[in-house]
Coordinates of C-alpha atoms in Angstrom, one line a residue:
X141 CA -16.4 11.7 -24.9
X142 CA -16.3 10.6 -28.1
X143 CA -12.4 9.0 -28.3
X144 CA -13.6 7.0 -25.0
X145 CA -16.1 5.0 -27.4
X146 CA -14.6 3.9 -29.9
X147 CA -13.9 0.7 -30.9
X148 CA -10.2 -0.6 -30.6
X149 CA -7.8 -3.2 -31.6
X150 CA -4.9 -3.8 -29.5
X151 CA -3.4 -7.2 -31.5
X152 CA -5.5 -9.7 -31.3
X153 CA -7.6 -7.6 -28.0
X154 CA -10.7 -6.5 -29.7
X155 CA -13.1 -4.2 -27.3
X156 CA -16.0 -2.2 -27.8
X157 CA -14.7 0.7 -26.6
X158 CA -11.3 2.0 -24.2
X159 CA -12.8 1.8 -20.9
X160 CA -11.6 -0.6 -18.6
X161 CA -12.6 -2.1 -15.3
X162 CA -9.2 -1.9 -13.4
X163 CA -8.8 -4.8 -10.9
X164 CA -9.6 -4.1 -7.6
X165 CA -9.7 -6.4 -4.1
X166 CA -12.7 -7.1 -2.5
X167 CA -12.0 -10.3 -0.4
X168 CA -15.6 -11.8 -1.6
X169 CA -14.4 -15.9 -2.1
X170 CA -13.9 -17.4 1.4
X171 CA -12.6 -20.7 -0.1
X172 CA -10.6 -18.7 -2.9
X173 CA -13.4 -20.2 -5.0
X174 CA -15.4 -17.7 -7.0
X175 CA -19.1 -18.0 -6.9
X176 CA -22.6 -17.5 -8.7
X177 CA -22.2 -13.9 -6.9
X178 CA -18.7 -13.0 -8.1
X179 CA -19.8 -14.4 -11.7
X180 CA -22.8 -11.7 -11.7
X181 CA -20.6 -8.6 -10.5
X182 CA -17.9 -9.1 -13.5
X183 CA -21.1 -9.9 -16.3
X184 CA -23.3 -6.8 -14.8
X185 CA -20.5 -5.1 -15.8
X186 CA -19.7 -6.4 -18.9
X187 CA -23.3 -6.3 -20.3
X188 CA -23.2 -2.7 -19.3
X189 CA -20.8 -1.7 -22.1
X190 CA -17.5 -2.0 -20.2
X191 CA -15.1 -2.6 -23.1
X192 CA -12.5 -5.2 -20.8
X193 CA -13.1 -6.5 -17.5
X194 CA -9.8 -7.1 -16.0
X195 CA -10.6 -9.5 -12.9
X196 CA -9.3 -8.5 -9.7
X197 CA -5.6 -10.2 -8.6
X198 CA -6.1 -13.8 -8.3
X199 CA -3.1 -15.4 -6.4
X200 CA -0.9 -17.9 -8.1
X201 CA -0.2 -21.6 -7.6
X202 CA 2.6 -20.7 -4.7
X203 CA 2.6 -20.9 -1.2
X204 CA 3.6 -18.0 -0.5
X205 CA 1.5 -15.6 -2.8
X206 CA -1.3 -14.7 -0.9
X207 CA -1.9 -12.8 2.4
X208 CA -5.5 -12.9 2.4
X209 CA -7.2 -16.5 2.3
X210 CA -10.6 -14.5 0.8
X211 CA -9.2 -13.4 -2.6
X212 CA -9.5 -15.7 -5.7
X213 CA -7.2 -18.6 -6.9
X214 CA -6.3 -19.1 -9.8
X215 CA -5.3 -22.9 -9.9
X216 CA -7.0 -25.7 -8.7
X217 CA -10.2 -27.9 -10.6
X218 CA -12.8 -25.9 -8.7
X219 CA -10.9 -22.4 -9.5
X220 CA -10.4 -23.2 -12.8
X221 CA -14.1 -24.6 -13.6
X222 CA -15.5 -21.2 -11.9
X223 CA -13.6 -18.9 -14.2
X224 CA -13.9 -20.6 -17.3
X225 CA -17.3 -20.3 -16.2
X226 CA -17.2 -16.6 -15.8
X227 CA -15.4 -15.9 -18.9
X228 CA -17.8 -17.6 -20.8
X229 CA -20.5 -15.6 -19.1
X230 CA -18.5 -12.2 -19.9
X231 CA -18.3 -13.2 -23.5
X232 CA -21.6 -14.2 -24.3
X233 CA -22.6 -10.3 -23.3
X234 CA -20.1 -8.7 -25.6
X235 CA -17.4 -8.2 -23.1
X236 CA -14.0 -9.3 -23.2
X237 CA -11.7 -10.3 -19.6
X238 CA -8.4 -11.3 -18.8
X239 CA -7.2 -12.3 -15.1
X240 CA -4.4 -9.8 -13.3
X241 CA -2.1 -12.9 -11.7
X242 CA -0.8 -11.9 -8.1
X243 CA 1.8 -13.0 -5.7
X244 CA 2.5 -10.5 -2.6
X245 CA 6.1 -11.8 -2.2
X246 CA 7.7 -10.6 1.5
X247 CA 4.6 -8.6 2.5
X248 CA 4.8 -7.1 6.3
X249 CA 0.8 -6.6 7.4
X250 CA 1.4 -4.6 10.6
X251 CA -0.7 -5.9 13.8
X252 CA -4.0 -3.7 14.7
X253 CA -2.2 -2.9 18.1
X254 CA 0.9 -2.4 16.5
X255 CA 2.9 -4.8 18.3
X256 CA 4.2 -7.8 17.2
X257 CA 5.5 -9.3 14.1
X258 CA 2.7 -8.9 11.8
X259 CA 1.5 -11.6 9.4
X260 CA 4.0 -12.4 7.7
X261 CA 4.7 -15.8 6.9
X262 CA 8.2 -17.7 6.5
X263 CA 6.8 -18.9 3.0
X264 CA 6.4 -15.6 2.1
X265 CA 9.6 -14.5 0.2
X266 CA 11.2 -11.7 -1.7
X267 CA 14.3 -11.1 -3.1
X268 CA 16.3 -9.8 -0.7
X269 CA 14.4 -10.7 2.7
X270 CA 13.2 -7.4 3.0
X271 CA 9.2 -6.7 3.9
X272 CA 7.0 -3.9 3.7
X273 CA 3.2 -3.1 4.5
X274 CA 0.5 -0.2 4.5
X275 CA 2.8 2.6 6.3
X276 CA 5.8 0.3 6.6
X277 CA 8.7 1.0 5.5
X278 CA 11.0 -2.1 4.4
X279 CA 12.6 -3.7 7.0
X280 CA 14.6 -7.4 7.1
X281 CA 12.3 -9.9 7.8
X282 CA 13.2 -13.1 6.8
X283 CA 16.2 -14.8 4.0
X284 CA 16.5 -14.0 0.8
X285 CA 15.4 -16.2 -2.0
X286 CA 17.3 -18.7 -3.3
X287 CA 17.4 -18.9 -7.0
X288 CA 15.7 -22.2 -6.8
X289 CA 12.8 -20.2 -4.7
X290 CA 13.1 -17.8 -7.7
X291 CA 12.7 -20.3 -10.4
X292 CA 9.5 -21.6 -8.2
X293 CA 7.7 -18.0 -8.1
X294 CA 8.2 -17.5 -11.6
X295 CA 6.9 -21.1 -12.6
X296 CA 3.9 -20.3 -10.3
X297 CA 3.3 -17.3 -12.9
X298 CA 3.9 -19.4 -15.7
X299 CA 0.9 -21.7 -15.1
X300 CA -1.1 -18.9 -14.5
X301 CA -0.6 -17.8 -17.8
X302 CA -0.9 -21.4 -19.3
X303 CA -4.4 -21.3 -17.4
X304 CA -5.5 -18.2 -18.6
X305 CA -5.0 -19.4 -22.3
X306 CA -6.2 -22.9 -21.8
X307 CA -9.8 -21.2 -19.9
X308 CA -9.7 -19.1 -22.8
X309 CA -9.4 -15.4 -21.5
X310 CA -8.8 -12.5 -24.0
X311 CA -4.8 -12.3 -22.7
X312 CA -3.4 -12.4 -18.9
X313 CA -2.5 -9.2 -16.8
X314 CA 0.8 -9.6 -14.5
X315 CA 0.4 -7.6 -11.4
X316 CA 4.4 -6.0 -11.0
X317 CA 3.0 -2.2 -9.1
X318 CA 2.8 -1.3 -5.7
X319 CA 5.4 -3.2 -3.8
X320 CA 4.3 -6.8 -4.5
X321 CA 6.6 -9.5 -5.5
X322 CA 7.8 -8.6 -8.8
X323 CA 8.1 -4.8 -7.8
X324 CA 10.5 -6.3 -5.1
X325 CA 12.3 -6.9 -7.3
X326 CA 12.3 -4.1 -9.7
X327 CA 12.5 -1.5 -6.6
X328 CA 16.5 -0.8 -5.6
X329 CA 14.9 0.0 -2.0
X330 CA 13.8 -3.4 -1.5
X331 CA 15.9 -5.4 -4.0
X332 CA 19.8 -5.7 -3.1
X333 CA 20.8 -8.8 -4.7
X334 CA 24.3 -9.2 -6.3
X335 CA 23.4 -12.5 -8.6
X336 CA 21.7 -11.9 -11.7
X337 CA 18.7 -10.9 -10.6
X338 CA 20.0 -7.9 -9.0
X339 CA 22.0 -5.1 -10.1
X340 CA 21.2 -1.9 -12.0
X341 CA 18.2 -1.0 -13.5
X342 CA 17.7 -3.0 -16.1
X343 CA 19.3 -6.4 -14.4
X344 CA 16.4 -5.7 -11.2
X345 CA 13.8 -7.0 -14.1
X346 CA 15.1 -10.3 -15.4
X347 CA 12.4 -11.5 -13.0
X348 CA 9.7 -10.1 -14.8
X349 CA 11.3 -10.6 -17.9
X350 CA 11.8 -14.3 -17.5
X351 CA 8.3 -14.7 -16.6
X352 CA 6.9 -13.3 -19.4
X353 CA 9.4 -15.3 -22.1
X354 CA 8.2 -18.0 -21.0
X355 CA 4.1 -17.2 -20.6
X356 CA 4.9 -16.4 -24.1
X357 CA 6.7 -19.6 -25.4
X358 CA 3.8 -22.0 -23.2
X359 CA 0.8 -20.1 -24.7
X360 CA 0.8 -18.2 -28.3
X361 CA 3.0 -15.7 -29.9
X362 CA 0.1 -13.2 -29.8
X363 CA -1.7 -13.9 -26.5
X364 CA -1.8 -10.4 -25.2
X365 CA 0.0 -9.6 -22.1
X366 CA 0.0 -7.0 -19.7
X367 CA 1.8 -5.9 -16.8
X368 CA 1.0 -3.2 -14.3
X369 CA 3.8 -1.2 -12.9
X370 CA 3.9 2.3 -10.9
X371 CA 6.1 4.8 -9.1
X372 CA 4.8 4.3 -5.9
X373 CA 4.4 1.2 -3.3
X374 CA 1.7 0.5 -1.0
X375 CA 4.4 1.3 1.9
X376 CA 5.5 4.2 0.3
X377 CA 3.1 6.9 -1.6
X378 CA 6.0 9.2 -2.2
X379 CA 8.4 6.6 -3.5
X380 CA 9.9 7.5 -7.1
X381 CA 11.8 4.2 -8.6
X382 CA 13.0 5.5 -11.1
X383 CA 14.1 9.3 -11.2
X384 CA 14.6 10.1 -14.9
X385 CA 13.7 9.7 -18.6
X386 CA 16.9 7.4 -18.6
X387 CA 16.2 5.3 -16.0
X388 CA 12.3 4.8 -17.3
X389 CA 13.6 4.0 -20.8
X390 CA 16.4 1.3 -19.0
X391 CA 13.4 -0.3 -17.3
X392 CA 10.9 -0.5 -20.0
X393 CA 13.2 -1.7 -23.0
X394 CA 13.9 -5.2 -21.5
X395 CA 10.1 -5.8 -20.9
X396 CA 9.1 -4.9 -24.0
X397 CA 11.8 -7.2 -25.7
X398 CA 10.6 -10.0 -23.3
X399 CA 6.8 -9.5 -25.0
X400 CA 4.9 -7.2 -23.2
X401 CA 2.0 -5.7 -25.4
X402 CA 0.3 -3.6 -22.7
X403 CA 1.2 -1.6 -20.1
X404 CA -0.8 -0.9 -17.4
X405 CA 0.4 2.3 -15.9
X406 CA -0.9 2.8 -11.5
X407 CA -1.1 5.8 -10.7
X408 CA -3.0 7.9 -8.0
X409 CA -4.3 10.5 -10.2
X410 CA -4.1 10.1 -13.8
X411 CA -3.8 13.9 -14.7
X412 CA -0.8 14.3 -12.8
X413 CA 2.8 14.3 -14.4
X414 CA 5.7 12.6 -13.7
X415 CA 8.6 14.5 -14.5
X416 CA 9.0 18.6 -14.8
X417 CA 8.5 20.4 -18.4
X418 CA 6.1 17.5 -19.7
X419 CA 2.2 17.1 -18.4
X420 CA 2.9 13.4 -19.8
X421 CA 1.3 11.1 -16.9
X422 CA 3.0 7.4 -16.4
X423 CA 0.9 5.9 -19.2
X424 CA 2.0 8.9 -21.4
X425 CA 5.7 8.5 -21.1
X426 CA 5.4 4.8 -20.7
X427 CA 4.0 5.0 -24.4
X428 CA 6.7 7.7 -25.3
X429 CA 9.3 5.4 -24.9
X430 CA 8.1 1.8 -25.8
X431 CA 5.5 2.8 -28.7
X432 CA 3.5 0.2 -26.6
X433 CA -0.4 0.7 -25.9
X434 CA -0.6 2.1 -22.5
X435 CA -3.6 2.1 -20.0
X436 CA -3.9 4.9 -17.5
X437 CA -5.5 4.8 -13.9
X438 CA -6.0 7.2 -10.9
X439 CA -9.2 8.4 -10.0
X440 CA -10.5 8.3 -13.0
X441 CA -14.4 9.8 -13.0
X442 CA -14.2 10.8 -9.2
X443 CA -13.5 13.8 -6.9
X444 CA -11.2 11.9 -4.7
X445 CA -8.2 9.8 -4.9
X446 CA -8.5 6.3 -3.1
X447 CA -7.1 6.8 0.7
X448 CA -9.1 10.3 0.7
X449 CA -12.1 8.6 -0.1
X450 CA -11.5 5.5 2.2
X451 CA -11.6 8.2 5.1
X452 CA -15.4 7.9 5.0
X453 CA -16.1 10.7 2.6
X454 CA -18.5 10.2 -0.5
X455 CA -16.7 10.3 -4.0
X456 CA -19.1 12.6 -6.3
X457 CA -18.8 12.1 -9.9
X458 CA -16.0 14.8 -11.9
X459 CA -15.6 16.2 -15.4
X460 CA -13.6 13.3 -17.4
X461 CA -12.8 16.9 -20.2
X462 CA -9.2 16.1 -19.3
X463 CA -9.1 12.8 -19.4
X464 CA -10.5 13.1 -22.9
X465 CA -8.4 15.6 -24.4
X466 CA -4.9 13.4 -23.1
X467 CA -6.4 10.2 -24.7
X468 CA -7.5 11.9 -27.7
X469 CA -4.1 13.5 -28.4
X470 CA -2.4 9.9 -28.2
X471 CA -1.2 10.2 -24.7
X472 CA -2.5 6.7 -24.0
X473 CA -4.7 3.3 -25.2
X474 CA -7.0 2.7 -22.5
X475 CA -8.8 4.3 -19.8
X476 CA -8.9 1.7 -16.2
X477 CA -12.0 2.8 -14.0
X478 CA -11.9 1.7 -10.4
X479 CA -14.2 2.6 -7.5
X480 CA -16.7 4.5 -10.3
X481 CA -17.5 1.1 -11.5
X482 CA -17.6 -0.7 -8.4
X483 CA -19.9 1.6 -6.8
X484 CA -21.7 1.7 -10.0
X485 CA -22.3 -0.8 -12.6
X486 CA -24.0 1.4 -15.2
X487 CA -21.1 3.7 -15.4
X488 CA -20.2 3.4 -18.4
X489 CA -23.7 3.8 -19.9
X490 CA -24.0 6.9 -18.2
X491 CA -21.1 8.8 -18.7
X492 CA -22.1 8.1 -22.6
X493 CA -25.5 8.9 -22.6
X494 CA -24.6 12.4 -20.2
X495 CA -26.8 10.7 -17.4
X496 CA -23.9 12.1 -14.9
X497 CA -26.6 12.7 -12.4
X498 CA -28.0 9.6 -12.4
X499 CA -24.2 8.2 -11.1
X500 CA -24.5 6.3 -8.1
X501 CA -21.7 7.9 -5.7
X502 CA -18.9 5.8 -4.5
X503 CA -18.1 5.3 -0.7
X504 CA -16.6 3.0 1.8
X505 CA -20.4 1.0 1.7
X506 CA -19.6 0.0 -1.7
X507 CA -16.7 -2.4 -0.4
X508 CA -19.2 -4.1 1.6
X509 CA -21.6 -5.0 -1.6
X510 CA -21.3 -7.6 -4.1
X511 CA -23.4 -5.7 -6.7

C-alpha cells in the first residue's frame, strides 16, 4: 500500500496521504445546524490519518435545494460559525477538509405506499420540469426554470463557494453526480432545453461551467475546486450519459476551461471499466482526457457495493491489491472511502499498519451512529 501513503500536492491541496473521506448523508443536524457531535465524527477522522475530509453535501442558500430538513446548511450565522468551527478543529489534527455544496434540483421522493405525488415541492426546480427519485424514472412534474430561476441556483452556489473560502476550507467540492440539479442538467434524459443551457453535449454544461467561473473570480485563482460527476443517477443505475470517448472528452473540456482542478469520479465499483478494450475506470479516463487529478470511488475496501449492503448484509473488509496497482500506475490522484470509514474511524490506520482484522465491519447499524 505504499502509493496510498504518500504525501501529495494537488496545487495549493497539501494532504498527508491520497485517502479520502468521500461525502456521505447521514441526516444527523435537525436544525441544519451541525453540532459538538458532527464536529467529533469529521476530527476522529481526521486525527486518524485520513489525508482530506470532504464533508458530506451541505445544501445551498436556495429554497429549493434540499429535500431533507436534517442535512447541513451551509449559509446562515449559526451554519457558518459551526463550520468554521469544525475546520479549525480538522486542521489543528493535521487534516485538511473542504465542504461538497448540494442542491437536489426537481427531485421526485416516491410515497412509502406508493401513491400520491411524492415530496416534491413547487420550489424545487430543474431544467426542464422533469423529476426523478430512487427507482423513478423522470417524469414532468412541474415548469421549467426560467433563466432568471437559473441565474438564482447558480448564485446560490456562488456563495457557497465565497463561504467556503471566507471559513477558510482547503477548496470547495460541487456535487454535479447522481441526478441532482446540476446533473439535470448535464443528463439529455432529463435536460431538453433549447436556450443556451441546453443543447448538445457540451452546451448541457454552461450550468456548471458558469458556476464555477464565477466561484473562481469571487474567491482566488487557485482555491481548489472540485466537482463530482458519474454515469449513473440515483433513478437510474444503468444510465450511461455519455456513450463514447467523444462524448466524455466534449463534456470534460468546457469544465476544465471553466477551472476545475479535481474531479471527483462516482462510481459503484471502482475496479470496473467504462468502455470495452480499456480496464480504465471513470477516474482513469476522466484523467486521460483532461490531464486533471482525478479521485476514484466505489466500494472501495469492502465486499459489497452500497444497495447490496443496505439489504442488511455485513460488509467484510477486501484486498485493496487492485486498487493499488491502478493508483500506482497513474490511473488516478486520490482514493474516496465511504462506508469503510463511517463504520470505522481507524481505517486508515489499519489498512497501513496490516491490522485488517482488527476492521470494524460496516452494516446498516453504522447509519444509525454518530461515531
Amino acid at each position: 500500500m505504499r502509493t496510498l501513503f504518500e504525501p501529495v500536492s494537488l496545487g495549493t491541496l497539501k494532504l498527508r496521504n491520497r485517502l479520502v473521506m468521500s461525502p456521505m448523508t447521514r441526516s444527523f443536524c435537525p436544525t441544519g445546524v451541525p453540532t459538538s457531535d458532527v464536529e467529533n465524527y469529521y476530527v476522529r477522522r481526521a486525527s486518524a490519518d485520513v489525508g482530506l475530509i470532504i464533508t458530506e453535501g451541505v445544501w445551498v442558500d436556495h429554497p429549493g435545494a434540499s429535500n431533507d430538513p436534517a442535512v447541513p446548511h451551509f449559509y446562515g450565522n449559526a451554519a457558518e460559525l459551526a463550520w468554521k468551527k469544525i475546520a479549525t478543529a480538522i486542521h489543528a489534527v493535521g487534516g485538511a477538509v473542504i465542504p461538497q455544496l448540494w442542491h437536489v434540483g426537481c427531485y421526485f421522493t416516491p410515497p412509502i405506499n406508493g401513491d400520491g405525488p411524492g415530496s416534491l415541492r413547487d420550489d424545487q426546480l430543474g431544467p426542464s420540469g422533469l423529476a426523478g427519485g430512487m427507482g423513478v424514472f423522470p417524469r414532468p412534474m412541474v415548469r421549467p426554470a426560467t433563466e432568471r430561476e437559473i441565474s438564482e441556483m447558480i448564485e446560490a452556489f456562488v456563495k457557497g463557494g465565497e463561504v467556503a473560502y471566507r471559513l477558510g476550507f482547503d477548496g470547495v467540492a460541487i456535487h454535479a453526480a447522481h441526478g441532482y440539479l446540476i446533473d439535470q442538467f448535464f443528463w439529455y434524459v432529463t435536460n431538453l432545453r433549447t436556450d443556451r443551457y441546453g443543447g448538445d453535449v457540451a452546451s448541457r454544461t454552461r450550468f456548471a461551467t458558469e458556476i464555477i467561473r464565477e466561484i473562481r473570480r469571487r474567491t482566488h485563482p487557485e482555491f481548489p475546486i472540485m466537482l463530482r460527476w458519474s454515469l449513473w443517477k440515483s433513478q437510474d443505475y444503468d444510465a450511461r450519459a455519455l456513450n463514447t470517448v467523444a462524448e466524455m472528452e466534449a463534456f470534460l473540456d468546457p469544465l476544465v476551461a471553466a477551472g476545475v482542478d479535481i474531479f471527483d469520479c462516482s462510481q459503484r465499483r471502482f475496479w470496473e471499466p467504462i468502455f470495452a478494450n480499456s480496464d480504465l475506470n471513470l477516474a482513469g479516463w476522466t484523467r486521460k482526457l483532461t490531464g486533471k487529478p482525478t479521485m476514484t470511488v466505489g466500494s472501495v475496501g469492502l465486499n459489497l457495493e452500497l444497495f447490496a449492503s443496505m439489504t442488511g448484509e455485513t460488509c467484510k473488509p477486501a484486498s485493496l491489491d487492485r486498487l493499488e496497482e491502478m493508483l500506482a500506475r497513474g490511473d488516478f490522484d486520490l482514493v474516496g472511502v465511504g462506508r469503510a470509514l463511517l463504520s470505522d474511524p481507524a481505517w486508515v490506520l489499519k489498512v497501513r499498519d496490516n491490522a485488517i482484522d482488527a476492521i470494524v465491519p460496516f452494516s446498516r447499524r453504522s447509519l444509525q451512529r454518530l461515531y
